[in-house]
Coordinates of C-alpha atoms and ligand atoms in Angstrom, one line a residue:
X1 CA 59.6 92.6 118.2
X2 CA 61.1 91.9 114.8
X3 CA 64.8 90.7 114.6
X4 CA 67.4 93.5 113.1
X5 CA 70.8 93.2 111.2
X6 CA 72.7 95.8 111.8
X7 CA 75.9 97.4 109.5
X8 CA 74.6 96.0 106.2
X9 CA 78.6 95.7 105.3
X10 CA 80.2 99.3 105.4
X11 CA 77.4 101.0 108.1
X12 CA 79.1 99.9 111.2
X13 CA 76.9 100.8 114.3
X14 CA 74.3 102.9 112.3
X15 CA 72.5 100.9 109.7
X16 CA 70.2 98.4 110.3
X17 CA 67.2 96.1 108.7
X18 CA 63.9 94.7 110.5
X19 CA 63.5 91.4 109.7
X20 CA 60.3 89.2 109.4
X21 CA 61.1 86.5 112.7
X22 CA 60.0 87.8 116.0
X23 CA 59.8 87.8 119.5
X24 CA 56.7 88.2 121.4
X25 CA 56.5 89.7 124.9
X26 CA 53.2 90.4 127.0
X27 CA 53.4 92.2 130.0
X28 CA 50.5 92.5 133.0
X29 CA 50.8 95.0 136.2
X30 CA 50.9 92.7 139.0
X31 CA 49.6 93.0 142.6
X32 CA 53.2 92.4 143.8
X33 CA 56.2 90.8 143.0
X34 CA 58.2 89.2 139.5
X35 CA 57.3 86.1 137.5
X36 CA 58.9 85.7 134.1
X37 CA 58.0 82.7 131.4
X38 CA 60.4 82.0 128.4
X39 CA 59.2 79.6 125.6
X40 CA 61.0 79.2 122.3
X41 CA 64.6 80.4 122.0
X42 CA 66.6 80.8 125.5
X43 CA 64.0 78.7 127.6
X44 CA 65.8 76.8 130.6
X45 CA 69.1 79.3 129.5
X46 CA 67.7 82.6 130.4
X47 CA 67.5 84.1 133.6
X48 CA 63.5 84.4 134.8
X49 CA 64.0 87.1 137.7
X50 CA 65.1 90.8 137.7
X51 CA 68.5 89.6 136.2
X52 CA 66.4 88.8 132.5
X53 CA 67.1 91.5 129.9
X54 CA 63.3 92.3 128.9
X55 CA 62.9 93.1 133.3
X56 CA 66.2 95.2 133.2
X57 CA 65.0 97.3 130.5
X58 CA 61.4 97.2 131.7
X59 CA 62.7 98.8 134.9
X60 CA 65.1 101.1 133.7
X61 CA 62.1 102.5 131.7
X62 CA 59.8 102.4 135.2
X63 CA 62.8 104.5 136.7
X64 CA 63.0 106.9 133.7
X65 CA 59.0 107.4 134.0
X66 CA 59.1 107.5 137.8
X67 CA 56.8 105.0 138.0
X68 CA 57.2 101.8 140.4
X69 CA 54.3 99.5 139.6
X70 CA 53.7 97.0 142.7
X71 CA 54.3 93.9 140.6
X72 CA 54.8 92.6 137.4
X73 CA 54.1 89.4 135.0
X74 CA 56.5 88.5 132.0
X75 CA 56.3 86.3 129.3
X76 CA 58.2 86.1 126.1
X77 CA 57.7 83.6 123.4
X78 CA 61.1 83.6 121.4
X79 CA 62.1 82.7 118.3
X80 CA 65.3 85.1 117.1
X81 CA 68.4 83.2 117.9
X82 CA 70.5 84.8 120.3
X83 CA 74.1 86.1 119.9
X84 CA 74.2 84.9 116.6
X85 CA 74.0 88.8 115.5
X86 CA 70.0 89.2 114.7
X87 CA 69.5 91.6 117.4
X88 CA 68.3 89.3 120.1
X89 CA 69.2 91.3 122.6
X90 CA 68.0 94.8 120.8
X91 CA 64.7 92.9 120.8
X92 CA 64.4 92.1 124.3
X93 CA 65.6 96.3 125.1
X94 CA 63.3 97.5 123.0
X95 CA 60.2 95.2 124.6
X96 CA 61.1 96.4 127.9
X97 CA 61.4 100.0 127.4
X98 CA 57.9 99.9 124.8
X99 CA 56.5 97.5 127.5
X100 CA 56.8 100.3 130.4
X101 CA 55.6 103.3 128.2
X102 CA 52.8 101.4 126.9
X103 CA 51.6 100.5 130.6
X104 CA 53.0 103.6 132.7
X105 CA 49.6 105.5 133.5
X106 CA 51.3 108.4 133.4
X107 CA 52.2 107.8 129.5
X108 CA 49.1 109.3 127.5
X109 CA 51.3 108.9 123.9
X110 CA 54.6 106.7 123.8
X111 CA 57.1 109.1 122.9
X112 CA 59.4 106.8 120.4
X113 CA 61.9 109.3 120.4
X114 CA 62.7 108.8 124.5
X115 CA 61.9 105.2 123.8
X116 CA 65.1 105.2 121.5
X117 CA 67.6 107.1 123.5
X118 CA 66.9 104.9 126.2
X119 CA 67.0 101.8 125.0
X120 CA 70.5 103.2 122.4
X121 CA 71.7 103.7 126.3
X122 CA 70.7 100.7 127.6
X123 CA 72.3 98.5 123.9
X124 CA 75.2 100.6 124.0
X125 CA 74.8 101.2 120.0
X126 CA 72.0 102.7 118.3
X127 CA 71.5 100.2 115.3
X128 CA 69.7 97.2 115.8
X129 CA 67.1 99.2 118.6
X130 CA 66.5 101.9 115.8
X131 CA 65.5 99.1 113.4
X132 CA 63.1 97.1 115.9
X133 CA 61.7 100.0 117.0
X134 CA 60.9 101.6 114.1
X135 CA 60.9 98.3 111.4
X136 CA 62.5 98.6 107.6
X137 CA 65.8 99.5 107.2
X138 CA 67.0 102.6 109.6
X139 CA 69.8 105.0 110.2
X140 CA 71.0 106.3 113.1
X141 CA 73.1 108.4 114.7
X142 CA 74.2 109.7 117.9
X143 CA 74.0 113.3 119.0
X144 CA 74.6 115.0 122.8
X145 CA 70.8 114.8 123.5
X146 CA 71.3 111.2 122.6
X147 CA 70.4 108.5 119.2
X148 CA 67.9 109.6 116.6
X149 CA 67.1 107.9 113.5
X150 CA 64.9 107.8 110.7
X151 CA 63.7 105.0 107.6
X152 CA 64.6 104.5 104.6
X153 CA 61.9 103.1 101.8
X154 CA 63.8 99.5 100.8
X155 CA 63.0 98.4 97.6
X156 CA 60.4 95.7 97.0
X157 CA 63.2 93.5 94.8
X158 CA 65.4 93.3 98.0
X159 CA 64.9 89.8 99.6
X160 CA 66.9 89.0 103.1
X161 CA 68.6 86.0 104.0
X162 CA 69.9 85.2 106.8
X163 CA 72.0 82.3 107.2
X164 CA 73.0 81.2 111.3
X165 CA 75.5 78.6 112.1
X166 CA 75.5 76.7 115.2
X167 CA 78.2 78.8 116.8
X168 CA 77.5 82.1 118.9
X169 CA 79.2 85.5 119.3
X170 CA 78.6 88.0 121.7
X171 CA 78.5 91.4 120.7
X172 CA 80.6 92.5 123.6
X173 CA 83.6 90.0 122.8
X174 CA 83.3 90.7 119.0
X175 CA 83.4 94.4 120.2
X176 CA 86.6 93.9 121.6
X177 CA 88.4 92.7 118.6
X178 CA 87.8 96.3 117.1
X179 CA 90.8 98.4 116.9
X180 CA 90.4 102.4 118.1
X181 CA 92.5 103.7 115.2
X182 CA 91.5 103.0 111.5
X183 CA 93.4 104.1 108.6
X184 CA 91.7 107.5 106.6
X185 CA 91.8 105.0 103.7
X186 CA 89.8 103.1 105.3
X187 CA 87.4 105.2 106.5
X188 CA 86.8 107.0 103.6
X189 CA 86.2 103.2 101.9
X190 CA 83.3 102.7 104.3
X191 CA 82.3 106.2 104.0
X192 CA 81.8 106.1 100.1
X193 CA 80.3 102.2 100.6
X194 CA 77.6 103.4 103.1
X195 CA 76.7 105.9 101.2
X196 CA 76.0 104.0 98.1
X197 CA 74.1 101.5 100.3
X198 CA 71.5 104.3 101.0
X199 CA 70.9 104.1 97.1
X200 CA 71.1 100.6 96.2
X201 CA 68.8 99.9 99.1
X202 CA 66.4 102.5 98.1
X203 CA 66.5 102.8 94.3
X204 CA 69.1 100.5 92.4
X205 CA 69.8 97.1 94.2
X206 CA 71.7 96.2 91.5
X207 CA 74.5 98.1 93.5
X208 CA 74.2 96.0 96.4
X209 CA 77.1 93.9 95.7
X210 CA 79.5 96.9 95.6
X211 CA 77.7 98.7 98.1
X212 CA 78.0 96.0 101.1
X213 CA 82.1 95.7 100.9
X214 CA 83.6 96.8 104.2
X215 CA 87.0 97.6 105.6
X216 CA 86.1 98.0 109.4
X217 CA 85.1 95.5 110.7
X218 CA 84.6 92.4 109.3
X219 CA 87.9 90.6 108.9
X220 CA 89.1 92.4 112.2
X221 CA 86.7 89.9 113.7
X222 CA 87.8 87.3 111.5
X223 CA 89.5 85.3 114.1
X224 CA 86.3 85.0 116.5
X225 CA 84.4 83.8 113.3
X226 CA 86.4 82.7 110.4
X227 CA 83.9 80.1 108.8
X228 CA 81.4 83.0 108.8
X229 CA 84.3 85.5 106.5
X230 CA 85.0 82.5 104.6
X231 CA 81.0 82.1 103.4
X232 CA 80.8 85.7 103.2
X233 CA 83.8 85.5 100.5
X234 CA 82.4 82.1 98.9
X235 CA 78.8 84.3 98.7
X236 CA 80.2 87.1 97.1
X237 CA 82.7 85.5 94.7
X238 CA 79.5 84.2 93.2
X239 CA 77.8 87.0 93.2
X240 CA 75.7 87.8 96.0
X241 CA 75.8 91.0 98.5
X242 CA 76.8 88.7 101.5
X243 CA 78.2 90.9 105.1
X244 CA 78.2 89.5 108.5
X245 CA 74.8 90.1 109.9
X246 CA 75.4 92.5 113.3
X247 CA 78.5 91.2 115.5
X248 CA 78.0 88.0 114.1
X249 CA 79.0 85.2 113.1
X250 CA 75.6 84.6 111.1
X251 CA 75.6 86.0 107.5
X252 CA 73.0 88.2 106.1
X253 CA 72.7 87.9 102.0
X254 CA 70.7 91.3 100.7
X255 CA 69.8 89.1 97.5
X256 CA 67.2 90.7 95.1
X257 CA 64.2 89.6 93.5
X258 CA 64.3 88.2 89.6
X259 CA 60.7 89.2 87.7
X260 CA 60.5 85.5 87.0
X261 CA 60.5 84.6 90.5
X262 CA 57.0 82.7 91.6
X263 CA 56.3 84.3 95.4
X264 CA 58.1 83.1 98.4
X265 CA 60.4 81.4 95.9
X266 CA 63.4 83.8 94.8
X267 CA 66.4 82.0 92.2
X268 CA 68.4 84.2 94.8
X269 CA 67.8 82.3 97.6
X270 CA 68.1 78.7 96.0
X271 CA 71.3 79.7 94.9
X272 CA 72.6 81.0 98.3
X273 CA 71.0 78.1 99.9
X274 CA 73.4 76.0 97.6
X275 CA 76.5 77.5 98.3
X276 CA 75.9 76.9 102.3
X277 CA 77.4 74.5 104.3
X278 CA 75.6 71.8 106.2
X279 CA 74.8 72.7 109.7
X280 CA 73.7 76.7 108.8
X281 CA 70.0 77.0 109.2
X282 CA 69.1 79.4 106.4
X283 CA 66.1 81.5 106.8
X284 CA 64.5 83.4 103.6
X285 CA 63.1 86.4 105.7
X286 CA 61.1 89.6 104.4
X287 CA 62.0 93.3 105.2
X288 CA 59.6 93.8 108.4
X289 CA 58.4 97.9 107.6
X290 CA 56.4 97.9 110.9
X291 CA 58.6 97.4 113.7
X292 CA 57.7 97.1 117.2
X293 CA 54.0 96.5 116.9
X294 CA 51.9 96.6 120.3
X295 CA 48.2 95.1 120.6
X296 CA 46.3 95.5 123.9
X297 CA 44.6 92.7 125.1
X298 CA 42.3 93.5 128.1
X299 CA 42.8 97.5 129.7
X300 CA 46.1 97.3 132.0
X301 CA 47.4 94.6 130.0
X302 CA 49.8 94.7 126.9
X303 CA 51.7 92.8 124.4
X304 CA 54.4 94.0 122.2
Ligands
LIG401 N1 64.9 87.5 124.3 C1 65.8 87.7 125.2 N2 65.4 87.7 126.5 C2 66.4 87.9 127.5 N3 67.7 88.1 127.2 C3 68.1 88.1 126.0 C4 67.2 87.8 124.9 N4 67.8 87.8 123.8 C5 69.1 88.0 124.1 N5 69.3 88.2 125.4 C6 70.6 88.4 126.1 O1 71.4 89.0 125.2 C7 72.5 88.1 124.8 C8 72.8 88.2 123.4 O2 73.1 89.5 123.1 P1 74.2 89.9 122.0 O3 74.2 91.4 121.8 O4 75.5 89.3 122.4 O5 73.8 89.1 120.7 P2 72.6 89.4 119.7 O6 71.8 90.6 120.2 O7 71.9 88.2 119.4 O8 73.4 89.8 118.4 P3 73.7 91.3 117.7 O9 73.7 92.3 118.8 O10 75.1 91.2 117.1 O11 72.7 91.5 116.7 C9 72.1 86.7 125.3 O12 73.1 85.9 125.6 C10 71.2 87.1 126.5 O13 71.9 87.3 127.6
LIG402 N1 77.0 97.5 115.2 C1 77.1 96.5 116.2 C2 75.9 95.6 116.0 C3 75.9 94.5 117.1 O1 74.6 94.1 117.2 C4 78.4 95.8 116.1 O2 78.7 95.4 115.0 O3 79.1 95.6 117.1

């Protein structure tokens, strides 16, 4: 399951970008009861019984299906930091709901459409489970039969960074700091931004810079991260099309490719790594265009 950043600036709640750091999951149908195994990130912090994310999802899929299966072996090898705003927890949805449709008997193809709605139910936004599920950079929306969304080709000059600072943020306190009312000036900021992202992401990342500024709700959430707003200013002062990555409070730097760069070794990203403080761990990532990828190990058994 590939980390996600969702908004990209101005796209609040319907952008998002797969990102090359993952989590793994396997999954086996048991003879009876739960046993869940977390290495890596959130070891000896998460939950191992029904109460862990990956189960909750897993058996709000199972329910969905209307399948019960008599028992059931987890374990998750982690490495996306969690509430730092890289879609930790859009990872661990999206490997419960894929986990149950890929080992439901009654599931002959894995309908990623039902696979999306649920798990846009079960995250509460449709952003960051678009982007895992379906990898690159997706947008989606919500409509009364619930979210759909669809890729975008990013460009090949487009190189993510993602910088996370010791600090978290939950996404359900950072959602709180969001007003219900914006100003039409406001909106129609975002509106023109988001749209120019779909280009500058696509065709002409030279826009980047202009296309990531945001009125909605990054500074609103200043005051639950202002250390993050104050390297996203520093970034793009000099330059670079810096947002806060998700909720938060890690930054995510869309910086591009220069021909002269040798691979794996952008100007871009020396220069970003520069202007961060001490105690971010910076991580030069690539767009991941595959998403949620499943291999099957031995029949009745899965990893995704
Ligand atoms: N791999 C995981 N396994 C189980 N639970 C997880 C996992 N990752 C995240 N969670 C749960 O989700 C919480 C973090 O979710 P939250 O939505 O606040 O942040 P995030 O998903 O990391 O960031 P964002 O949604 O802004 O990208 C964790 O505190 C934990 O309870
Ligand atoms: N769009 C969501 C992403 C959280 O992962 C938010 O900013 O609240």
């Amino acid at each position: 399951m590939p980390a996600t950043s969702a908004n990209l600036g101005p796209a609040f709640d319907c952008a998002g970008l797969a990102l090359t750091l993952h989590d793994v999951v396997e999954f086996a149908v048991a003879d009876s009861g739960l046993t869940v195994e977390v290495s890596g990130v959130g070891a000896g912090e998460l939950p191992t019984d029904e109460r862990h994310l990956v189960v909750r999802a897993f058996r709000a899929a199972c329910e969905r299906l209307g399948w019960t299966p008599p028992g059931l072996c987890v374990r998750a090898e982690n490495a996306i930091p969690q509430g730092r705003g890289m879609g930790s927890s859009a990872a661990a949805v999206v490997a419960g709901v894929v986990g149950a449709f890929e080992l439901c008997p009654d599931v002959d193809v894995r309908d990623d459409g039902a696979v999306l709605r649920l798990a846009d139910e079960l995250e509460g936004h449709p952003d960051n489970v678009a982007a895992c599920l379906l990898g690159g950079a997706t947008l989606s929306w919500t409509t009364p039969e619930g979210a759909r969304a669809d890729r975008l080709p990013v460009s090949e000059d487009v190189v993510p960074v993602v910088l996370v600072p010791e600090a978290t943020l939950s996404t359900h306190t950072a959602r709180t700091l969001l007003p219900d009312l914006v100003p039409h000036a406001d909106a129609a900021f975002n509106a023109a931004r988001a749209a120019l992202l779909v280009h500058a992401l696509t065709a002409e990342p030279a826009m980047l810079l202009e296309a990531t500024d945001d009125r909605l709700h990054q500074r609103q959430r200043a005051a639950a991260m202002p250390d993050t707003i104050a390297l996203v200013d520093r970034l793009r002062t000099a330059g670079h099309a810096a947002v806060v990555s998700g909720a938060g409070p890690s930054v995510l730097v869309l910086a591009r490719r220069h021909p002269d760069d040798v691979p794996g070794d952008a100007a871009a990203v020396r220069e970003v790594s520069g202007i961060t403080p001490d105690g971010w761990r910076v991580y030069p990532l690539e767009v991941d265009h595959g998403g949620a990828r499943v291999v099957r190990v031995t029949p009745g058994v899965s990893s995704s």
